[in-house]
CSV table of C-alpha atoms in Angstrom, one decimal:
chain,number,residue,atom,x,y,z
X,27,VAL,CA,33.4,18.7,35.2
X,28,TYR,CA,33.6,21.2,32.8
X,29,GLY,CA,37.5,22.8,32.1
X,30,LEU,CA,38.3,25.8,29.8
X,31,ASP,CA,42.6,26.9,29.9
X,32,LEU,CA,44.3,28.1,26.8
X,33,ARG,CA,46.1,25.1,26.7
X,34,ASP,CA,44.7,22.7,25.1
X,35,ASP,CA,46.0,19.8,27.1
X,36,PHE,CA,44.1,18.8,29.1
X,37,GLN,CA,41.8,16.3,27.1
X,38,GLY,CA,41.1,12.9,29.9
X,39,LEU,CA,41.2,15.7,32.8
X,40,CYS,CA,37.8,16.0,33.1
X,41,ASP,CA,34.2,15.3,31.4
X,42,ARG,CA,34.4,18.1,28.7
X,43,PHE,CA,37.5,20.5,27.8
X,44,ILE,CA,36.6,24.0,25.9
X,45,GLN,CA,39.7,25.7,24.4
X,46,PHE,CA,39.0,29.3,25.5
X,47,ASP,CA,41.5,32.9,26.5
X,48,LEU,CA,40.1,34.2,28.6
X,49,ASN,CA,42.0,37.1,28.3
X,50,GLN,CA,40.3,38.2,24.7
X,51,PHE,CA,36.7,36.9,26.3
X,52,VAL,CA,38.0,40.4,28.2
X,53,LYS,CA,39.1,42.5,25.7
X,54,ASP,CA,37.0,41.5,22.9
X,55,ALA,CA,32.8,41.5,23.0
X,56,ALA,CA,32.4,39.5,20.1
X,57,TYR,CA,34.8,36.8,21.7
X,58,ARG,CA,33.0,37.5,24.5
X,59,VAL,CA,29.1,36.9,22.5
X,60,ARG,CA,30.2,33.8,20.7
X,61,PHE,CA,31.0,32.1,23.9
X,62,THR,CA,28.5,32.7,25.8
X,63,SER,CA,26.5,31.3,23.8
X,64,ILE,CA,28.6,27.9,23.5
X,65,PHE,CA,28.8,28.1,27.3
X,66,ASP,CA,25.0,28.5,27.0
X,67,ASN,CA,24.3,25.5,25.0
X,68,VAL,CA,27.3,23.3,27.0
X,69,ILE,CA,27.1,24.2,30.8
X,70,PRO,CA,23.6,23.9,31.4
X,71,ARG,CA,23.8,23.9,35.0
X,72,LEU,CA,26.5,24.7,37.2
X,73,ASP,CA,27.4,24.1,40.7
X,74,VAL,CA,30.9,25.3,40.9
X,75,LEU,CA,32.5,27.8,38.9
X,76,ILE,CA,36.4,27.6,40.7
X,77,ASN,CA,38.2,30.7,39.0
X,78,ASN,CA,41.9,28.8,38.5
X,79,ALA,CA,43.3,30.7,35.6
X,80,ALA,CA,46.3,33.2,36.0
X,81,VAL,CA,48.9,34.9,34.3
X,82,GLN,CA,52.0,36.1,36.0
X,83,LYS,CA,54.2,38.9,34.1
X,84,LEU,CA,57.5,40.1,36.4
X,85,ASP,CA,58.6,43.8,36.1
X,86,SER,CA,60.0,46.2,37.8
X,87,LEU,CA,57.7,49.4,38.1
X,88,GLU,CA,60.9,51.0,35.9
X,89,HIS,CA,59.9,48.0,33.2
X,90,ILE,CA,56.4,47.2,33.8
X,91,GLN,CA,54.5,47.3,30.3
X,92,LEU,CA,51.2,48.5,30.1
X,93,ASP,CA,50.5,45.0,28.0
X,94,ASP,CA,51.8,43.1,30.7
X,95,TRP,CA,49.8,45.4,33.4
X,96,GLN,CA,46.5,45.1,31.6
X,97,GLU,CA,46.9,41.3,30.6
X,98,THR,CA,47.7,40.0,34.2
X,99,LEU,CA,44.5,42.7,35.5
X,100,ASN,CA,42.1,41.6,33.1
X,101,VAL,CA,43.0,37.5,33.1
X,102,ASN,CA,43.2,37.4,37.0
X,103,LEU,CA,40.7,40.0,38.2
X,104,THR,CA,38.9,40.8,35.4
X,105,GLY,CA,37.9,37.5,33.9
X,106,PRO,CA,36.9,36.0,37.4
X,107,MET,CA,34.3,38.9,37.6
X,108,LEU,CA,32.4,38.4,34.2
X,109,LEU,CA,32.5,34.8,34.5
X,110,SER,CA,30.9,34.8,37.9
X,111,LYS,CA,28.4,37.6,36.5
X,112,LEU,CA,27.9,35.1,33.8
X,113,PHE,CA,27.1,32.1,35.7
X,114,LEU,CA,25.5,33.0,38.6
X,115,SER,CA,21.7,32.6,37.7
X,116,ARG,CA,22.9,29.0,36.9
X,117,LEU,CA,25.1,28.9,40.1
X,118,GLU,CA,21.5,30.1,42.1
X,119,ALA,CA,19.2,27.3,40.3
X,120,GLN,CA,21.8,25.1,42.6
X,121,GLN,CA,22.8,27.0,45.4
X,122,GLY,CA,26.0,26.8,44.5
X,123,CYS,CA,29.2,28.7,45.3
X,124,ILE,CA,32.4,30.6,43.7
X,125,ILE,CA,35.9,29.5,44.4
X,126,ASN,CA,38.8,31.8,43.8
X,127,ILE,CA,42.1,30.9,43.1
X,128,GLY,CA,44.2,33.6,44.9
X,129,SER,CA,48.3,33.6,45.8
X,130,ILE,CA,50.4,34.2,48.9
X,131,HIS,CA,51.4,37.2,47.2
X,132,GLN,CA,48.0,39.0,48.6
X,133,GLN,CA,49.4,39.7,51.0
X,134,LEU,CA,53.4,39.0,50.8
X,135,THR,CA,55.6,39.8,47.9
X,136,LYS,CA,58.7,39.7,46.0
X,137,PRO,CA,60.0,42.7,43.9
X,138,LYS,CA,58.7,43.0,40.2
X,139,PHE,CA,55.7,41.2,41.0
X,140,ILE,CA,54.3,44.2,40.8
X,141,SER,CA,51.5,43.2,38.0
X,142,TYR,CA,50.4,39.8,39.6
X,143,ALA,CA,49.7,41.3,43.8
X,144,THR,CA,48.2,43.3,42.5
X,145,SER,CA,45.9,41.3,40.7
X,146,LYS,CA,45.4,38.8,44.0
X,147,SER,CA,45.0,41.5,46.0
X,148,ALA,CA,42.5,42.0,44.1
X,149,LEU,CA,41.1,39.2,43.7
X,150,ILE,CA,40.6,38.8,47.6
X,151,GLY,CA,38.9,42.0,47.7
X,152,LEU,CA,36.4,41.0,44.9
X,153,THR,CA,35.6,37.3,47.4
X,154,ARG,CA,35.0,39.6,50.1
X,155,ALA,CA,32.2,42.4,47.7
X,156,LEU,CA,31.1,39.6,46.2
X,157,ALA,CA,30.5,37.5,49.3
X,158,VAL,CA,28.3,40.8,50.5
X,159,ASP,CA,26.6,41.4,47.3
X,160,LEU,CA,25.3,38.1,46.4
X,161,GLU,CA,24.6,37.3,50.1
X,162,GLY,CA,22.6,33.6,50.9
X,163,ARG,CA,21.9,33.8,46.8
X,164,VAL,CA,25.5,32.6,46.0
X,165,ARG,CA,28.1,31.4,48.7
X,166,VAL,CA,32.2,33.0,47.1
X,167,ASN,CA,35.5,32.2,49.2
X,168,ALA,CA,38.9,32.3,48.0
X,169,ILE,CA,41.9,29.9,48.5
X,170,SER,CA,45.0,31.8,48.6
X,171,PRO,CA,47.9,29.2,48.1
X,172,ALA,CA,51.5,29.7,48.8
X,173,ALA,CA,54.5,27.8,46.3
X,174,ILE,CA,52.4,24.8,44.8
X,175,ASP,CA,54.6,22.5,42.9
X,176,THR,CA,53.4,23.5,39.2
X,177,SER,CA,55.2,24.0,35.7
X,178,MET,CA,55.0,27.8,36.3
X,179,LEU,CA,56.6,27.7,39.6
X,180,ARG,CA,59.2,25.6,38.5
X,181,ALA,CA,59.5,27.9,35.4
X,182,GLY,CA,59.9,30.8,37.8
X,183,PHE,CA,62.9,28.8,39.6
X,184,ASN,CA,64.2,27.9,35.9
X,185,ASN,CA,63.6,24.4,37.1
X,186,ASP,CA,66.3,24.2,39.6
X,187,GLU,CA,66.2,22.0,42.3
X,188,LYS,CA,68.6,23.7,44.6
X,189,ALA,CA,66.3,26.5,44.3
X,190,ILE,CA,62.9,24.4,45.0
X,191,ASP,CA,64.5,22.4,47.7
X,192,ALA,CA,66.0,25.6,49.3
X,193,LEU,CA,62.4,26.6,48.9
X,194,ARG,CA,60.6,23.8,50.1
X,195,ARG,CA,63.2,24.4,53.6
X,196,LEU,CA,61.3,27.7,54.1
X,197,HIS,CA,58.0,26.4,54.6
X,198,PRO,CA,57.3,25.3,58.1
X,199,VAL,CA,56.2,22.3,56.9
X,200,GLN,CA,59.2,21.6,55.0
X,201,ARG,CA,57.5,20.7,51.5
X,202,ILE,CA,56.1,22.8,49.1
X,203,GLY,CA,52.1,22.3,48.1
X,204,GLU,CA,50.4,20.0,45.3
X,205,PRO,CA,47.7,20.6,43.0
X,206,GLU,CA,46.2,18.1,45.2
X,207,ASP,CA,45.9,20.2,48.6
X,208,ILE,CA,44.2,22.8,46.7
X,209,ALA,CA,41.8,20.4,44.7
X,210,ARG,CA,41.0,18.9,48.8
X,211,LEU,CA,40.3,22.1,49.9
X,212,ALA,CA,38.5,23.4,46.7
X,213,VAL,CA,36.4,20.0,47.4
X,214,PHE,CA,35.8,20.9,51.4
X,215,LEU,CA,34.8,24.3,50.4
X,216,ALA,CA,32.3,23.0,47.9
X,217,SER,CA,30.6,20.8,50.0
X,218,GLU,CA,28.3,21.0,52.6
X,219,ASN,CA,30.8,21.1,56.0
X,220,GLY,CA,31.6,24.0,54.0
X,221,GLY,CA,28.7,25.4,53.8
X,222,PHE,CA,28.6,28.4,56.8
X,223,LEU,CA,32.4,29.8,54.6
X,224,HIS,CA,30.8,33.0,53.2
X,225,GLY,CA,33.8,35.5,51.9
X,226,ALA,CA,36.2,34.2,53.6
X,227,ASN,CA,40.0,33.5,51.8
X,228,ILE,CA,42.4,30.6,53.6
X,229,GLN,CA,45.5,30.4,53.2
X,230,LEU,CA,47.2,27.2,52.1
X,231,ASP,CA,50.6,28.2,53.0
X,232,GLY,CA,52.6,26.0,54.6
X,233,GLY,CA,53.1,27.4,57.6
X,234,ILE,CA,55.4,30.2,55.6
X,235,SER,CA,53.2,33.3,55.7
X,236,SER,CA,54.0,32.9,60.2
X,237,VAL,CA,57.9,33.0,59.5
X,238,LEU,CA,59.7,35.7,60.7
X,239,LYS,CA,63.3,35.9,59.0
X,240,ASP,CA,65.6,37.3,60.5
X,241,LEU,CA,69.8,38.1,60.1
């Protein structure tokens, strides 16, 4: 298991960790060449690519900064495309698969999530397009979670436990998701048991997308 992330606190969670800036990889050609060479040497074989990196910049349309918009698209959309392209031959050699981590915001969103929701909607479009383009060479699927108990989610609620508890109750399953929920589904998608899934977007949402709120 190889881990790539901007943060450097993943030691021990994978077999090999490489500190890596996906935004820089997209916008800086020299950085891209450097890390392409590193990946060629360090990752000779790859069975599964999971595009999980994300940036979430919140603002209303009047106040969106172009740099924030572009960074969101770089990390959440263009980065997964470039990494899929880079590792395609290795994935094809292993009859492997690509799993893109989307979001409930690709379907249902909230005010100020313009950049994030747009990028995640486009990522699902990329998932379907790659499935059609790659045919039987490499399977491509997406997981679109609702609320998952991560530092990103808690920061969005200012670590307000009352607000997070209210969020739990909004989900028919009466809890928010855990990272392990995504991991278990990803393992299934990568296995032979998920072998007929291709171009799918699985909503891992605790039932919240089925809820109609009314007064």
